[in-house]
Coordinates of N, CA and C in Angstrom, one line a residue:
M243 N -52.0 -162.4 -95.7 CA -51.8 -162.1 -94.3 C -50.9 -160.9 -94.2
E244 N -51.3 -159.9 -93.3 CA -50.5 -158.8 -93.1 C -49.6 -158.9 -91.8
A245 N -48.3 -158.7 -92.0 CA -47.5 -158.7 -90.8 C -47.6 -157.3 -90.2
V246 N -47.7 -157.2 -88.9 CA -47.8 -155.9 -88.2 C -46.8 -155.9 -87.1
D247 N -45.9 -154.9 -87.0 CA -44.8 -154.9 -86.0 C -44.0 -156.2 -86.1
G248 N -43.8 -156.7 -87.3 CA -43.0 -157.9 -87.5 C -43.6 -159.2 -86.9
L249 N -44.9 -159.2 -86.8 CA -45.6 -160.4 -86.2 C -46.9 -160.7 -87.0
F250 N -47.3 -162.0 -86.9 CA -48.7 -162.4 -87.1 C -49.0 -163.4 -86.0
G251 N -50.3 -163.7 -85.8 CA -50.6 -164.6 -84.7 C -51.3 -165.9 -85.0
L252 N -51.2 -166.9 -84.2 CA -52.1 -168.0 -84.1 C -52.9 -167.9 -82.9
L253 N -54.1 -167.3 -83.0 CA -54.8 -166.9 -81.8 C -56.1 -167.6 -81.6
D254 N -56.4 -167.9 -80.4 CA -57.7 -168.4 -80.0 C -58.6 -167.2 -79.7
E255 N -59.9 -167.5 -79.4 CA -60.8 -166.4 -79.0 C -60.3 -165.8 -77.7
G256 N -60.7 -164.5 -77.5 CA -60.4 -163.9 -76.2 C -59.2 -162.9 -76.3
E257 N -58.7 -162.5 -75.1 CA -57.6 -161.6 -75.0 C -56.3 -162.2 -75.5
L258 N -55.4 -161.3 -76.0 CA -54.1 -161.7 -76.4 C -53.2 -161.8 -75.2
P259 N -52.8 -163.0 -74.7 CA -52.0 -163.1 -73.5 C -50.5 -162.9 -73.7
A260 N -50.2 -161.7 -74.3 CA -48.8 -161.4 -74.7 C -47.8 -161.5 -73.5
D261 N -48.3 -161.2 -72.3 CA -47.3 -161.2 -71.2 C -46.8 -162.6 -70.8
S262 N -47.5 -163.7 -71.4 CA -47.1 -165.0 -71.2 C -46.2 -165.6 -72.3
A263 N -45.9 -164.8 -73.3 CA -45.1 -165.3 -74.4 C -43.7 -165.7 -74.1
D264 N -43.3 -166.9 -74.6 CA -41.9 -167.3 -74.5 C -41.2 -167.0 -75.8
W265 N -40.3 -166.1 -75.7 CA -39.6 -165.6 -76.9 C -38.3 -166.3 -77.2
S266 N -38.1 -167.5 -76.7 CA -36.8 -168.1 -76.6 C -36.2 -168.7 -77.9
N267 N -37.0 -168.9 -78.9 CA -36.5 -169.5 -80.2 C -36.4 -168.5 -81.3
G268 N -36.8 -167.3 -81.2 CA -36.6 -166.3 -82.3 C -37.6 -166.4 -83.4
L269 N -38.6 -167.4 -83.4 CA -39.6 -167.5 -84.4 C -41.0 -167.6 -83.9
V270 N -41.2 -168.6 -83.0 CA -42.6 -168.9 -82.5 C -42.6 -168.6 -81.0
A271 N -43.4 -167.6 -80.6 CA -43.5 -167.3 -79.2 C -44.8 -167.9 -78.7
V272 N -44.7 -169.0 -78.0 CA -45.9 -169.7 -77.4 C -46.4 -168.9 -76.2
M273 N -47.8 -168.8 -76.2 CA -48.4 -168.1 -75.0 C -49.3 -169.1 -74.3
T274 N -50.0 -168.6 -73.3 CA -50.9 -169.5 -72.5 C -52.1 -169.9 -73.4
A275 N -52.4 -169.1 -74.4 CA -53.3 -169.5 -75.5 C -52.8 -168.9 -76.8
G276 N -52.6 -169.8 -77.8 CA -52.1 -169.3 -79.1 C -50.6 -169.0 -79.1
A277 N -50.1 -168.4 -80.1 CA -48.7 -168.1 -80.3 C -48.6 -166.9 -81.2
L278 N -47.4 -166.2 -81.1 CA -47.0 -165.2 -82.1 C -45.9 -165.7 -82.9
I279 N -45.9 -165.3 -84.2 CA -44.8 -165.7 -85.1 C -44.1 -164.4 -85.6
A280 N -42.8 -164.4 -85.5 CA -42.0 -163.3 -85.9 C -41.7 -163.4 -87.4
T281 N -41.9 -162.3 -88.1 CA -41.7 -162.2 -89.5 C -40.4 -161.3 -89.8
G282 N -39.9 -161.4 -91.0 CA -38.8 -160.5 -91.3 C -39.3 -159.2 -91.8
T283 N -40.5 -159.2 -92.4 CA -41.2 -157.9 -92.8 C -41.8 -157.2 -91.6
A284 N -41.5 -156.0 -91.4 CA -42.1 -155.3 -90.3 C -43.6 -155.0 -90.5
F285 N -43.9 -154.4 -91.7 CA -45.3 -154.2 -92.1 C -45.5 -154.6 -93.5
G286 N -46.5 -155.4 -93.8 CA -46.8 -155.7 -95.2 C -47.2 -157.2 -95.3
P287 N -47.5 -157.6 -96.5 CA -48.0 -159.0 -96.7 C -47.0 -160.1 -96.6
V288 N -47.4 -161.2 -96.1 CA -46.6 -162.4 -96.1 C -47.6 -163.5 -96.6
R289 N -47.0 -164.6 -97.2 CA -47.9 -165.7 -97.7 C -47.9 -166.7 -96.6
V290 N -49.2 -167.1 -96.3 CA -49.4 -168.1 -95.2 C -50.3 -169.2 -95.7
Q291 N -49.9 -170.5 -95.6 CA -50.7 -171.6 -95.9 C -50.8 -172.4 -94.6
A292 N -52.0 -173.0 -94.4 CA -52.3 -173.8 -93.2 C -52.9 -175.1 -93.6
V293 N -52.3 -176.2 -93.0 CA -52.8 -177.6 -93.2 C -53.1 -178.2 -91.9
T294 N -54.3 -178.9 -91.8 CA -54.6 -179.6 -90.5 C -54.7 -181.0 -90.8
G295 N -54.5 -181.8 -89.7 CA -54.6 -183.3 -89.8 C -54.9 -183.9 -88.5
L296 N -55.0 -185.2 -88.4 CA -55.3 -185.8 -87.1 C -54.0 -186.4 -86.5
E297 N -52.9 -186.4 -87.2 CA -51.6 -186.8 -86.7 C -50.5 -186.1 -87.4
A298 N -49.3 -186.2 -86.9 CA -48.1 -185.5 -87.4 C -47.9 -185.9 -88.9
P299 N -47.7 -184.9 -89.7 CA -47.4 -185.2 -91.1 C -45.9 -185.6 -91.2
P300 N -45.5 -186.2 -92.4 CA -44.0 -186.4 -92.5 C -43.2 -185.1 -92.5
A301 N -42.0 -185.3 -92.0 CA -41.1 -184.1 -91.9 C -40.7 -183.7 -93.3
A302 N -40.4 -182.4 -93.5 CA -40.0 -181.9 -94.8 C -38.7 -182.4 -95.2
G303 N -38.5 -182.6 -96.5 CA -37.2 -183.1 -97.0 C -36.2 -182.0 -97.2
D304 N -34.9 -182.4 -97.4 CA -33.8 -181.4 -97.6 C -34.0 -180.5 -98.8
Q305 N -34.7 -180.9 -99.8 CA -34.8 -180.2 -101.0 C -36.1 -179.3 -101.1
D306 N -36.8 -179.1 -100.0 CA -38.1 -178.5 -100.1 C -38.0 -176.9 -100.1
G307 N -36.9 -176.4 -99.8 CA -36.7 -174.9 -99.8 C -37.1 -174.2 -98.5
W308 N -37.6 -174.9 -97.5 CA -37.8 -174.2 -96.2 C -36.5 -174.0 -95.5
E309 N -36.4 -172.8 -95.0 CA -35.2 -172.3 -94.3 C -35.2 -172.6 -92.8
E310 N -36.3 -172.5 -92.2 CA -36.5 -172.7 -90.8 C -37.7 -173.5 -90.5
I311 N -37.6 -174.5 -89.6 CA -38.8 -175.3 -89.2 C -38.7 -175.5 -87.7
I312 N -39.7 -175.1 -87.0 CA -39.8 -175.2 -85.6 C -41.2 -175.8 -85.2
E313 N -41.2 -176.8 -84.3 CA -42.5 -177.4 -83.9 C -42.7 -177.1 -82.4
V314 N -43.9 -176.7 -82.1 CA -44.3 -176.3 -80.7 C -45.7 -176.9 -80.4
T315 N -46.0 -176.8 -79.1 CA -47.4 -177.1 -78.6 C -48.0 -175.8 -78.3
V316 N -49.2 -175.6 -78.9 CA -50.0 -174.4 -78.7 C -51.3 -174.8 -78.1
Q317 N -51.7 -174.0 -77.1 CA -53.0 -174.2 -76.4 C -54.1 -173.5 -77.1
A318 N -55.3 -174.1 -77.3 CA -56.5 -173.5 -77.9 C -57.7 -173.8 -77.0
P319 N -57.7 -173.1 -75.8 CA -58.8 -173.4 -74.9 C -60.2 -173.3 -75.4
A320 N -60.5 -172.3 -76.3 CA -61.8 -172.1 -76.9 C -62.0 -173.0 -78.1
G321 N -61.0 -173.6 -78.6 CA -61.1 -174.4 -79.8 C -61.4 -173.6 -81.1
R322 N -60.9 -172.3 -81.1 CA -61.1 -171.4 -82.3 C -59.8 -170.9 -82.8
L323 N -58.7 -171.7 -82.8 CA -57.4 -171.3 -83.2 C -57.4 -170.9 -84.7
R324 N -57.0 -169.7 -85.0 CA -56.8 -169.3 -86.4 C -55.6 -168.4 -86.6
A325 N -55.1 -168.3 -87.8 CA -54.0 -167.4 -88.1 C -54.7 -166.0 -88.2
H326 N -54.0 -165.0 -87.5 CA -54.6 -163.7 -87.4 C -53.5 -162.7 -87.8
S327 N -53.9 -161.6 -88.4 CA -53.0 -160.4 -88.5 C -53.3 -159.7 -87.2
L328 N -52.3 -159.0 -86.6 CA -52.6 -158.3 -85.4 C -53.3 -157.0 -85.6
E329 N -53.5 -156.6 -86.9 CA -54.2 -155.4 -87.2 C -55.6 -155.8 -87.5
D330 N -55.8 -156.8 -88.4 CA -57.2 -157.3 -88.7 C -57.5 -158.3 -87.7
S331 N -58.8 -158.6 -87.6 CA -59.2 -159.6 -86.5 C -58.8 -161.0 -86.9
Q332 N -58.8 -161.4 -88.2 CA -58.4 -162.7 -88.6 C -58.2 -162.8 -90.1
F333 N -57.6 -163.8 -90.5 CA -57.4 -164.1 -91.9 C -58.4 -165.1 -92.3
S334 N -59.5 -164.7 -92.9 CA -60.7 -165.5 -93.0 C -60.5 -166.6 -94.1
E335 N -59.5 -166.5 -95.0 CA -59.3 -167.6 -96.0 C -58.7 -168.8 -95.3
L336 N -58.1 -168.7 -94.2 CA -57.5 -169.9 -93.5 C -58.5 -170.5 -92.6
P337 N -58.5 -171.8 -92.5 CA -59.5 -172.5 -91.7 C -59.2 -172.4 -90.2
V338 N -60.3 -172.8 -89.4 CA -60.0 -173.0 -88.0 C -59.0 -174.1 -87.9
L339 N -58.0 -173.9 -87.1 CA -56.9 -174.9 -87.1 C -57.1 -175.9 -86.0
S340 N -57.9 -175.6 -85.0 CA -58.1 -176.5 -83.9 C -59.3 -177.4 -84.2
T341 N -59.1 -178.4 -85.1 CA -60.1 -179.2 -85.7 C -60.8 -180.1 -84.7
Q342 N -60.2 -180.4 -83.6 CA -60.8 -181.3 -82.6 C -61.3 -180.5 -81.3
G343 N -61.6 -179.2 -81.5 CA -62.1 -178.5 -80.4 C -61.0 -177.9 -79.5
G344 N -61.3 -177.6 -78.3 CA -60.4 -177.0 -77.4 C -59.3 -178.0 -76.9
G345 N -58.1 -177.5 -76.6 CA -57.1 -178.3 -76.1 C -55.7 -178.0 -76.8
P346 N -54.7 -178.8 -76.5 CA -53.4 -178.6 -77.1 C -53.2 -179.1 -78.5
Y347 N -52.5 -178.4 -79.3 CA -52.2 -178.8 -80.7 C -50.7 -178.6 -80.9
R348 N -50.1 -179.6 -81.7 CA -48.8 -179.4 -82.2 C -48.9 -178.5 -83.5
V349 N -48.0 -177.6 -83.6 CA -47.9 -176.7 -84.7 C -46.5 -176.7 -85.2
R350 N -46.3 -177.1 -86.5 CA -45.0 -177.1 -87.1 C -45.0 -175.9 -88.1
V351 N -44.1 -174.9 -87.8 CA -44.0 -173.7 -88.6 C -42.8 -173.7 -89.5
H352 N -43.1 -173.6 -90.8 CA -42.0 -173.6 -91.8 C -41.9 -172.2 -92.3
T353 N -40.7 -171.7 -92.5 CA -40.5 -170.3 -93.1 C -39.5 -170.3 -94.2
R354 N -39.7 -169.4 -95.1 CA -38.8 -169.1 -96.2 C -38.8 -167.6 -96.5
G355 N -37.7 -167.0 -96.5 CA -37.6 -165.6 -96.9 C -37.6 -164.6 -95.8
R356 N -37.5 -165.1 -94.5 CA -37.6 -164.1 -93.4 C -36.4 -163.1 -93.4
G357 N -35.3 -163.5 -94.0 CA -34.2 -162.6 -94.1 C -34.1 -161.7 -95.3
N358 N -35.2 -161.8 -96.2 CA -35.2 -161.0 -97.4 C -35.5 -159.5 -97.3
A359 N -36.2 -159.2 -96.2 CA -36.5 -157.7 -96.1 C -36.6 -157.4 -94.6
P360 N -35.5 -157.6 -93.8 CA -35.7 -157.4 -92.4 C -36.0 -156.0 -92.0
S361 N -36.9 -155.8 -91.1 CA -37.3 -154.5 -90.6 C -37.7 -153.5 -91.7
Q362 N -38.3 -154.0 -92.8 CA -38.7 -153.1 -93.8 C -40.2 -153.3 -94.0
T363 N -40.8 -152.3 -94.7 CA -42.2 -152.4 -95.1 C -42.2 -152.8 -96.5
E364 N -43.0 -153.8 -96.8 CA -43.1 -154.4 -98.2 C -44.5 -154.3 -98.7
D365 N -44.5 -154.0 -100.1 CA -45.8 -154.0 -100.8 C -46.2 -155.4 -101.3
D366 N -45.2 -156.1 -101.7 CA -45.4 -157.5 -102.2 C -44.8 -158.5 -101.3
P367 N -45.4 -159.6 -101.1 CA -44.9 -160.6 -100.1 C -43.5 -161.2 -100.6
V368 N -42.6 -161.3 -99.7 CA -41.3 -161.9 -99.9 C -41.0 -163.0 -99.0
E369 N -42.0 -163.4 -98.2 CA -41.9 -164.4 -97.2 C -43.0 -165.4 -97.3
D370 N -42.7 -166.7 -97.1 CA -43.7 -167.8 -97.1 C -43.7 -168.5 -95.8
Y371 N -44.9 -168.9 -95.3 CA -45.1 -169.7 -94.1 C -46.0 -170.8 -94.4
L372 N -45.6 -172.0 -93.9 CA -46.5 -173.2 -93.9 C -46.7 -173.6 -92.4
L373 N -48.0 -173.7 -92.0 CA -48.4 -174.1 -90.7 C -49.1 -175.4 -90.8
Q374 N -48.4 -176.5 -90.2 CA -49.0 -177.8 -90.1 C -49.5 -178.0 -88.7
V375 N -50.8 -178.3 -88.5 CA -51.4 -178.4 -87.2 C -52.1 -179.7 -87.0
W376 N -51.9 -180.4 -85.8 CA -52.6 -181.6 -85.5 C -52.8 -181.7 -84.0
P377 N -53.8 -182.4 -83.5 CA -54.0 -182.5 -82.0 C -52.7 -183.1 -81.4
A378 N -52.4 -182.5 -80.2 CA -51.1 -182.9 -79.5 C -51.4 -184.1 -78.7
G379 N -50.4 -185.0 -78.6 CA -50.4 -186.1 -77.6 C -49.6 -185.6 -76.5
A380 N -48.6 -186.4 -76.0 CA -47.7 -185.9 -75.0 C -46.9 -184.7 -75.5
D381 N -46.8 -183.7 -74.6 CA -46.1 -182.5 -75.0 C -44.6 -182.8 -75.1
R382 N -44.0 -182.7 -76.3 CA -42.6 -182.9 -76.5 C -41.8 -181.6 -76.4
G383 N -42.5 -180.5 -76.0 CA -41.8 -179.2 -76.0 C -41.5 -178.7 -77.3
T384 N -40.5 -177.8 -77.4 CA -40.1 -177.1 -78.6 C -39.1 -178.0 -79.3
V385 N -39.2 -178.2 -80.6 CA -38.3 -179.0 -81.4 C -37.8 -178.2 -82.6
I386 N -36.5 -177.9 -82.7 CA -36.0 -177.2 -83.8 C -35.6 -178.3 -84.9
L387 N -36.4 -178.3 -86.0 CA -36.2 -179.2 -87.0 C -35.2 -178.7 -88.1
R388 N -35.2 -177.4 -88.3 CA -34.3 -176.8 -89.2 C -34.0 -175.4 -88.7
S389 N -32.7 -175.1 -88.4 CA -32.4 -173.9 -87.7 C -31.8 -172.9 -88.7
S390 N -31.4 -171.7 -88.2 CA -30.9 -170.6 -89.0 C -30.0 -169.8 -88.1
E391 N -29.2 -168.9 -88.6 CA -28.4 -168.0 -87.8 C -29.3 -167.2 -86.8
R392 N -30.4 -166.8 -87.3 CA -31.3 -166.0 -86.4 C -31.8 -166.8 -85.2
I393 N -32.2 -168.1 -85.5 CA -32.7 -168.9 -84.4 C -31.5 -169.3 -83.5
E394 N -30.3 -169.6 -84.0 CA -29.2 -169.9 -83.1 C -28.8 -168.7 -82.3
M395 N -28.9 -167.5 -82.8 CA -28.7 -166.3 -82.0 C -29.7 -166.1 -80.8
A396 N -30.9 -166.4 -81.1 CA -32.0 -166.3 -80.1 C -31.7 -167.4 -79.0
L397 N -31.2 -168.5 -79.3 CA -30.9 -169.6 -78.4 C -29.7 -169.2 -77.5
R398 N -28.7 -168.6 -78.1 CA -27.5 -168.2 -77.4 C -27.7 -167.0 -76.5
E399 N -28.5 -166.1 -76.9 CA -28.7 -164.8 -76.1 C -30.2 -164.7 -75.6
P400 N -30.6 -165.6 -74.7 CA -32.0 -165.5 -74.3 C -32.3 -164.3 -73.5
W401 N -33.5 -163.9 -73.5 CA -34.0 -162.8 -72.6 C -33.9 -163.2 -71.2
P402 N -33.5 -162.3 -70.3 CA -33.6 -162.6 -68.8 C -35.1 -162.8 -68.4
S403 N -35.3 -163.6 -67.4 CA -36.7 -163.8 -66.9 C -37.4 -162.5 -66.6
G404 N -38.6 -162.4 -67.0 CA -39.4 -161.2 -66.8 C -39.1 -160.1 -67.7
Q405 N -38.3 -160.2 -68.7 CA -37.9 -159.1 -69.6 C -38.4 -159.3 -71.0
A406 N -39.3 -160.3 -71.2 CA -39.8 -160.6 -72.6 C -40.6 -159.4 -73.1
P407 N -40.6 -159.1 -74.4 CA -41.3 -158.0 -75.0 C -42.8 -158.2 -74.9
D408 N -43.6 -157.1 -74.8 CA -45.0 -157.2 -74.8 C -45.5 -156.3 -75.9
P409 N -46.1 -156.9 -77.0 CA -46.6 -156.1 -78.1 C -47.6 -155.0 -77.7
D410 N -48.3 -155.2 -76.6 CA -49.3 -154.2 -76.2 C -48.6 -153.0 -75.6
E411 N -47.3 -153.1 -75.2 CA -46.7 -152.0 -74.5 C -45.5 -151.4 -75.3
T412 N -45.5 -151.6 -76.6 CA -44.3 -151.0 -77.3 C -44.5 -149.6 -77.7
G413 N -45.8 -149.1 -77.6 CA -46.0 -147.7 -77.9 C -45.8 -147.4 -79.4
G414 N -45.9 -148.4 -80.2 CA -45.8 -148.2 -81.7 C -44.3 -148.2 -82.1
D415 N -43.4 -148.5 -81.3 CA -42.0 -148.6 -81.7 C -41.7 -149.9 -82.2
E416 N -42.0 -150.1 -83.5 CA -41.9 -151.4 -84.1 C -40.4 -151.9 -84.2
E417 N -39.5 -151.0 -84.4 CA -38.1 -151.3 -84.4 C -37.6 -152.0 -83.1
E418 N -38.0 -151.4 -82.0 CA -37.7 -152.0 -80.7 C -38.3 -153.4 -80.5
L419 N -39.5 -153.5 -80.9 CA -40.2 -154.8 -80.7 C -39.5 -155.8 -81.6
R420 N -39.2 -155.5 -82.9 CA -38.6 -156.4 -83.8 C -37.2 -156.9 -83.3
A421 N -36.5 -155.9 -82.8 CA -35.1 -156.2 -82.3 C -35.2 -157.2 -81.1
R422 N -36.2 -157.0 -80.2 CA -36.4 -157.9 -79.1 C -36.8 -159.3 -79.6
L423 N -37.7 -159.3 -80.5 CA -38.2 -160.6 -81.0 C -37.1 -161.4 -81.6
L424 N -36.2 -160.8 -82.4 CA -35.2 -161.5 -83.1 C -34.0 -161.8 -82.3
R425 N -33.9 -161.3 -81.0 CA -32.8 -161.6 -80.1 C -33.1 -162.8 -79.2
G426 N -34.4 -163.1 -79.0 CA -34.6 -164.3 -78.2 C -35.5 -164.1 -77.1
G427 N -35.5 -165.1 -76.1 CA -36.5 -165.1 -75.1 C -36.0 -165.4 -73.7
S428 N -36.9 -165.9 -72.9 CA -36.6 -166.0 -71.5 C -36.1 -167.3 -71.0
E429 N -36.2 -168.4 -71.7 CA -35.7 -169.7 -71.3 C -35.0 -170.4 -72.4
P430 N -33.9 -171.1 -72.2 CA -33.3 -171.9 -73.2 C -34.2 -173.1 -73.5
I431 N -34.1 -173.7 -74.7 CA -34.9 -174.8 -75.1 C -34.0 -176.1 -75.0
P432 N -34.4 -177.0 -74.1 CA -33.5 -178.1 -73.8 C -33.2 -179.0 -75.0
D433 N -34.1 -179.2 -75.9 CA -33.9 -180.2 -77.0 C -33.5 -179.5 -78.3
A434 N -33.1 -178.3 -78.3 CA -32.8 -177.6 -79.5 C -31.4 -177.9 -80.1
Q435 N -30.5 -178.5 -79.3 CA -29.2 -178.8 -79.8 C -29.2 -179.9 -80.9
G436 N -28.5 -179.7 -81.9 CA -28.4 -180.8 -82.9 C -29.6 -181.1 -83.7
K437 N -30.6 -180.2 -83.8 CA -31.8 -180.5 -84.6 C -31.8 -179.8 -85.9
N438 N -30.7 -179.4 -86.4 CA -30.6 -178.9 -87.8 C -30.9 -179.9 -88.8
G439 N -31.8 -179.5 -89.8 CA -32.2 -180.5 -90.8 C -31.5 -180.2 -92.0

């Protein structure tokens, strides 16, 4: 998977609704359809694995090596949710993640190595992502299962309402977009306190 402007996407079919993105946790920006995931690498490959199921998998253990874990609800109205590079149309080796058709899905995003090459272009991947996806029941909002300094900073310094970054309007200034992504979003997350794993 290629990171572009410090991002890759979990996107459904249709337009990228970037103006609806909630940047409040510093990792996963949920949109009205799909989500954007902030990477440490500005441009270059990142390793992404996706696993789907019918219910929530067990939470990761303390010795698994994942540095950040955030769980969110992502909407897939067309039922074609896939991991996408924002440069290429999609990453075809990963499956369709919305296995039960259109509707809401819980997505648990695990990361490792986001701080290894911040704002740099990489030729070899230095970051790992695990996406666990299952049909959503009642929406539990955003849950921080394992935090980091970067996530804590995003929660402390949220973006003012209406000021969230729009990847379509950055004019190619990837440094500005990355700085905005890693600083946070428009609303605080009510259940983020005390969720460090």
